[in-house]
Amino acid sequence: MAAENPERLEYILPYSGSGKKRITPQAQVFSLEDLSQEETEAVVESSLAASPDLEGLIRLYLDRGRNNVTVKAMYLLRDTLKVIGAPSCNLPPADFGFFFVNPEKPLSGGTGHTIRVCQKMNVPVFTQNDWGNMLWRMN
């Protein structure tokens, strides 16, 4: 896609400049910094609803900004943004979520957080097992 139609690529970053060497020129780039105050509050609220145990980390980020401790919160908030979208950025909510999960702990870590956000927002979730089953049924 990057070679054929880079304008269709969307990068959603925890902060501007993140991974800048890997970003395809002409792609759309969004970060938490681009959100309105209301959108930031919605991202925080949805994140806390999905992972209330992360409240301390998220509040620390909101109070102190980015540092080597709070950067994890930024990635989790970024993942929530991918699900709920941001009207001011013309970023629509996700239609579905596709995840590669650890079968033994599918709701752990950042992937688990994002799956829980999807579930709270009634966004359909698919995993690599679902994909394999769909391919198997097609043959």
PDB file of C-alpha atoms in Angstrom:
ATOM      1  CA  MET A   1       0.000   0.000   0.000  1.00  0.00           C
ATOM      2  CA  ALA A   2       2.820   2.414   0.842  1.00  0.00           C
ATOM      3  CA  ALA A   3       4.146   2.221  -2.705  1.00  0.00           C
ATOM      4  CA  GLU A   4       0.785   2.334  -4.475  1.00  0.00           C
ATOM      5  CA  ASN A   5      -1.338   4.716  -2.421  1.00  0.00           C
ATOM      6  CA  PRO A   6       0.504   6.176   0.587  1.00  0.00           C
ATOM      7  CA  GLU A   7      -2.255   8.734   1.212  1.00  0.00           C
ATOM      8  CA  ARG A   8      -4.438   5.897   2.501  1.00  0.00           C
ATOM      9  CA  LEU A   9      -1.988   4.998   5.263  1.00  0.00           C
ATOM     10  CA  GLU A  10      -2.754   6.313   8.729  1.00  0.00           C
ATOM     11  CA  TYR A  11      -0.262   6.364  11.563  1.00  0.00           C
ATOM     12  CA  ILE A  12      -1.668   6.929  15.027  1.00  0.00           C
ATOM     13  CA  LEU A  13       1.193   7.843  17.328  1.00  0.00           C
ATOM     14  CA  PRO A  14       1.498   8.345  21.070  1.00  0.00           C
ATOM     15  CA  TYR A  15       3.391  11.601  20.418  1.00  0.00           C
ATOM     16  CA  SER A  16       4.421  13.515  17.317  1.00  0.00           C
ATOM     17  CA  GLY A  17       7.787  12.458  16.003  1.00  0.00           C
ATOM     18  CA  SER A  18       7.442   8.905  17.294  1.00  0.00           C
ATOM     19  CA  GLY A  19       8.900   6.473  14.759  1.00  0.00           C
ATOM     20  CA  LYS A  20       9.462   9.260  12.244  1.00  0.00           C
ATOM     21  CA  LYS A  21      12.058   7.236  10.311  1.00  0.00           C
ATOM     22  CA  ARG A  22       9.459   4.557   9.548  1.00  0.00           C
ATOM     23  CA  ILE A  23       6.622   6.858   8.492  1.00  0.00           C
ATOM     24  CA  THR A  24       5.787   6.784   4.818  1.00  0.00           C
ATOM     25  CA  PRO A  25       5.810  10.247   3.258  1.00  0.00           C
ATOM     26  CA  GLN A  26       2.309  11.422   2.255  1.00  0.00           C
ATOM     27  CA  ALA A  27       0.658   9.218   4.892  1.00  0.00           C
ATOM     28  CA  GLN A  28      -1.732  10.735   7.410  1.00  0.00           C
ATOM     29  CA  VAL A  29      -0.251  11.078  10.897  1.00  0.00           C
ATOM     30  CA  PHE A  30      -2.201  11.625  14.127  1.00  0.00           C
ATOM     31  CA  SER A  31      -1.017  11.800  17.722  1.00  0.00           C
ATOM     32  CA  LEU A  32      -2.515  12.413  21.146  1.00  0.00           C
ATOM     33  CA  GLU A  33      -1.310  16.020  20.834  1.00  0.00           C
ATOM     34  CA  ASP A  34      -3.759  16.587  17.955  1.00  0.00           C
ATOM     35  CA  LEU A  35      -6.838  15.926  20.088  1.00  0.00           C
ATOM     36  CA  SER A  36      -9.182  18.536  21.449  1.00  0.00           C
ATOM     37  CA  GLN A  37      -9.574  18.697  25.225  1.00  0.00           C
ATOM     38  CA  GLU A  38     -12.926  16.908  24.959  1.00  0.00           C
ATOM     39  CA  GLU A  39     -11.430  14.149  22.812  1.00  0.00           C
ATOM     40  CA  THR A  40      -8.529  13.714  25.221  1.00  0.00           C
ATOM     41  CA  GLU A  41     -11.012  13.368  28.076  1.00  0.00           C
ATOM     42  CA  ALA A  42     -12.976  10.771  26.084  1.00  0.00           C
ATOM     43  CA  VAL A  43      -9.796   8.786  25.395  1.00  0.00           C
ATOM     44  CA  VAL A  44      -8.865   8.882  29.089  1.00  0.00           C
ATOM     45  CA  GLU A  45     -12.388   7.917  30.175  1.00  0.00           C
ATOM     46  CA  SER A  46     -12.556   4.992  27.734  1.00  0.00           C
ATOM     47  CA  SER A  47      -9.078   3.839  28.757  1.00  0.00           C
ATOM     48  CA  LEU A  48      -9.963   3.884  32.440  1.00  0.00           C
ATOM     49  CA  ALA A  49     -13.264   2.088  31.810  1.00  0.00           C
ATOM     50  CA  ALA A  50     -11.364  -0.717  30.064  1.00  0.00           C
ATOM     51  CA  SER A  51      -8.385  -0.835  32.436  1.00  0.00           C
ATOM     52  CA  PRO A  52      -9.208   0.796  35.794  1.00  0.00           C
ATOM     53  CA  ASP A  53      -6.023  -0.660  37.286  1.00  0.00           C
ATOM     54  CA  LEU A  54      -4.030   1.770  35.112  1.00  0.00           C
ATOM     55  CA  GLU A  55      -5.551   4.900  36.621  1.00  0.00           C
ATOM     56  CA  GLY A  56      -2.421   5.797  38.582  1.00  0.00           C
ATOM     57  CA  LEU A  57      -0.194   5.567  35.517  1.00  0.00           C
ATOM     58  CA  ILE A  58      -2.602   7.520  33.313  1.00  0.00           C
ATOM     59  CA  ARG A  59      -3.079  10.238  35.944  1.00  0.00           C
ATOM     60  CA  LEU A  60       0.702  10.480  36.329  1.00  0.00           C
ATOM     61  CA  TYR A  61       1.030  11.058  32.582  1.00  0.00           C
ATOM     62  CA  LEU A  62      -1.721  13.705  32.649  1.00  0.00           C
ATOM     63  CA  ASP A  63      -0.033  15.470  35.572  1.00  0.00           C
ATOM     64  CA  ARG A  64       3.607  15.211  34.498  1.00  0.00           C
ATOM     65  CA  GLY A  65       3.599  14.631  30.757  1.00  0.00           C
ATOM     66  CA  ARG A  66       5.849  12.254  28.889  1.00  0.00           C
ATOM     67  CA  ASN A  67       8.773  10.652  30.668  1.00  0.00           C
ATOM     68  CA  ASN A  68      10.323   7.189  30.786  1.00  0.00           C
ATOM     69  CA  VAL A  69       7.639   6.025  33.251  1.00  0.00           C
ATOM     70  CA  THR A  70       4.539   7.576  31.674  1.00  0.00           C
ATOM     71  CA  VAL A  71       5.300   6.683  28.057  1.00  0.00           C
ATOM     72  CA  LYS A  72       3.470   3.360  28.605  1.00  0.00           C
ATOM     73  CA  ALA A  73       0.313   5.318  29.416  1.00  0.00           C
ATOM     74  CA  MET A  74       0.718   7.228  26.157  1.00  0.00           C
ATOM     75  CA  TYR A  75       0.819   4.005  24.153  1.00  0.00           C
ATOM     76  CA  LEU A  76      -2.313   2.724  25.902  1.00  0.00           C
ATOM     77  CA  LEU A  77      -4.123   6.017  25.287  1.00  0.00           C
ATOM     78  CA  ARG A  78      -2.990   5.873  21.657  1.00  0.00           C
ATOM     79  CA  ASP A  79      -4.471   2.384  21.377  1.00  0.00           C
ATOM     80  CA  THR A  80      -7.759   3.668  22.793  1.00  0.00           C
ATOM     81  CA  LEU A  81      -7.721   6.496  20.250  1.00  0.00           C
ATOM     82  CA  LYS A  82      -7.449   3.902  17.480  1.00  0.00           C
ATOM     83  CA  VAL A  83     -10.730   2.405  18.682  1.00  0.00           C
ATOM     84  CA  ILE A  84     -12.833   5.457  19.547  1.00  0.00           C
ATOM     85  CA  GLY A  85     -11.557   7.838  16.860  1.00  0.00           C
ATOM     86  CA  ALA A  86     -11.393  11.634  16.930  1.00  0.00           C
ATOM     87  CA  PRO A  87     -13.803  13.792  14.916  1.00  0.00           C
ATOM     88  CA  SER A  88     -11.485  16.823  14.965  1.00  0.00           C
ATOM     89  CA  CYS A  89      -8.871  14.752  13.106  1.00  0.00           C
ATOM     90  CA  ASN A  90     -11.401  13.147  10.748  1.00  0.00           C
ATOM     91  CA  LEU A  91     -10.472   9.863  12.390  1.00  0.00           C
ATOM     92  CA  PRO A  92     -13.574   7.651  12.568  1.00  0.00           C
ATOM     93  CA  PRO A  93     -14.113   5.002  15.245  1.00  0.00           C
ATOM     94  CA  ALA A  94     -12.933   1.496  14.423  1.00  0.00           C
ATOM     95  CA  ASP A  95     -15.336  -0.803  12.597  1.00  0.00           C
ATOM     96  CA  PHE A  96     -13.620  -3.864  14.068  1.00  0.00           C
ATOM     97  CA  GLY A  97     -10.405  -4.873  15.810  1.00  0.00           C
ATOM     98  CA  PHE A  98      -8.050  -7.571  14.579  1.00  0.00           C
ATOM     99  CA  PHE A  99      -5.477  -8.813  17.083  1.00  0.00           C
ATOM    100  CA  PHE A 100      -2.664 -11.315  17.376  1.00  0.00           C
ATOM    101  CA  VAL A 101      -3.036 -12.553  20.937  1.00  0.00           C
ATOM    102  CA  ASN A 102      -1.178 -14.844  23.278  1.00  0.00           C
ATOM    103  CA  PRO A 103      -3.657 -17.754  23.428  1.00  0.00           C
ATOM    104  CA  GLU A 104      -2.777 -18.393  27.076  1.00  0.00           C
ATOM    105  CA  LYS A 105      -3.345 -14.755  28.137  1.00  0.00           C
ATOM    106  CA  PRO A 106      -5.423 -13.062  25.427  1.00  0.00           C
ATOM    107  CA  LEU A 107      -6.411 -10.085  27.586  1.00  0.00           C
ATOM    108  CA  SER A 108      -2.967  -9.266  28.945  1.00  0.00           C
ATOM    109  CA  GLY A 109      -0.790  -6.260  28.180  1.00  0.00           C
ATOM    110  CA  GLY A 110      -1.530  -3.518  25.713  1.00  0.00           C
ATOM    111  CA  THR A 111      -3.325  -5.866  23.340  1.00  0.00           C
ATOM    112  CA  GLY A 112      -5.653  -6.947  26.128  1.00  0.00           C
ATOM    113  CA  HIS A 113      -6.303  -3.305  26.998  1.00  0.00           C
ATOM    114  CA  THR A 114      -7.257  -2.520  23.407  1.00  0.00           C
ATOM    115  CA  ILE A 115      -9.502  -5.581  23.184  1.00  0.00           C
ATOM    116  CA  ARG A 116     -11.296  -4.443  26.356  1.00  0.00           C
ATOM    117  CA  VAL A 117     -11.757  -0.958  24.870  1.00  0.00           C
ATOM    118  CA  CYS A 118     -13.295  -2.572  21.784  1.00  0.00           C
ATOM    119  CA  GLN A 119     -15.612  -4.670  23.933  1.00  0.00           C
ATOM    120  CA  LYS A 120     -16.728  -1.631  25.953  1.00  0.00           C
ATOM    121  CA  MET A 121     -17.411   0.272  22.713  1.00  0.00           C
ATOM    122  CA  ASN A 122     -19.207  -2.720  21.088  1.00  0.00           C
ATOM    123  CA  VAL A 123     -16.543  -2.953  18.384  1.00  0.00           C
ATOM    124  CA  PRO A 124     -16.291  -6.523  17.035  1.00  0.00           C
ATOM    125  CA  VAL A 125     -13.002  -8.243  17.913  1.00  0.00           C
ATOM    126  CA  PHE A 126     -11.244 -10.894  15.842  1.00  0.00           C
ATOM    127  CA  THR A 127      -8.056 -12.811  16.609  1.00  0.00           C
ATOM    128  CA  GLN A 128      -5.662 -14.884  14.547  1.00  0.00           C
ATOM    129  CA  ASN A 129      -7.801 -17.939  15.375  1.00  0.00           C
ATOM    130  CA  ASP A 130     -10.886 -16.271  13.909  1.00  0.00           C
ATOM    131  CA  TRP A 131      -8.927 -15.408  10.779  1.00  0.00           C
ATOM    132  CA  GLY A 132      -7.686 -18.986  10.429  1.00  0.00           C
ATOM    133  CA  ASN A 133     -11.226 -20.325  10.864  1.00  0.00           C
ATOM    134  CA  MET A 134     -12.564 -17.919   8.227  1.00  0.00           C
ATOM    135  CA  LEU A 135      -9.899 -19.010   5.737  1.00  0.00           C
ATOM    136  CA  TRP A 136     -10.580 -22.659   6.488  1.00  0.00           C
ATOM    137  CA  ARG A 137     -14.327 -22.207   5.828  1.00  0.00           C
ATOM    138  CA  MET A 138     -13.587 -20.458   2.527  1.00  0.00           C
ATOM    139  CA  ASN A 139     -11.698 -23.491   1.167  1.00  0.00           C
TER     140      ASN A 139
END
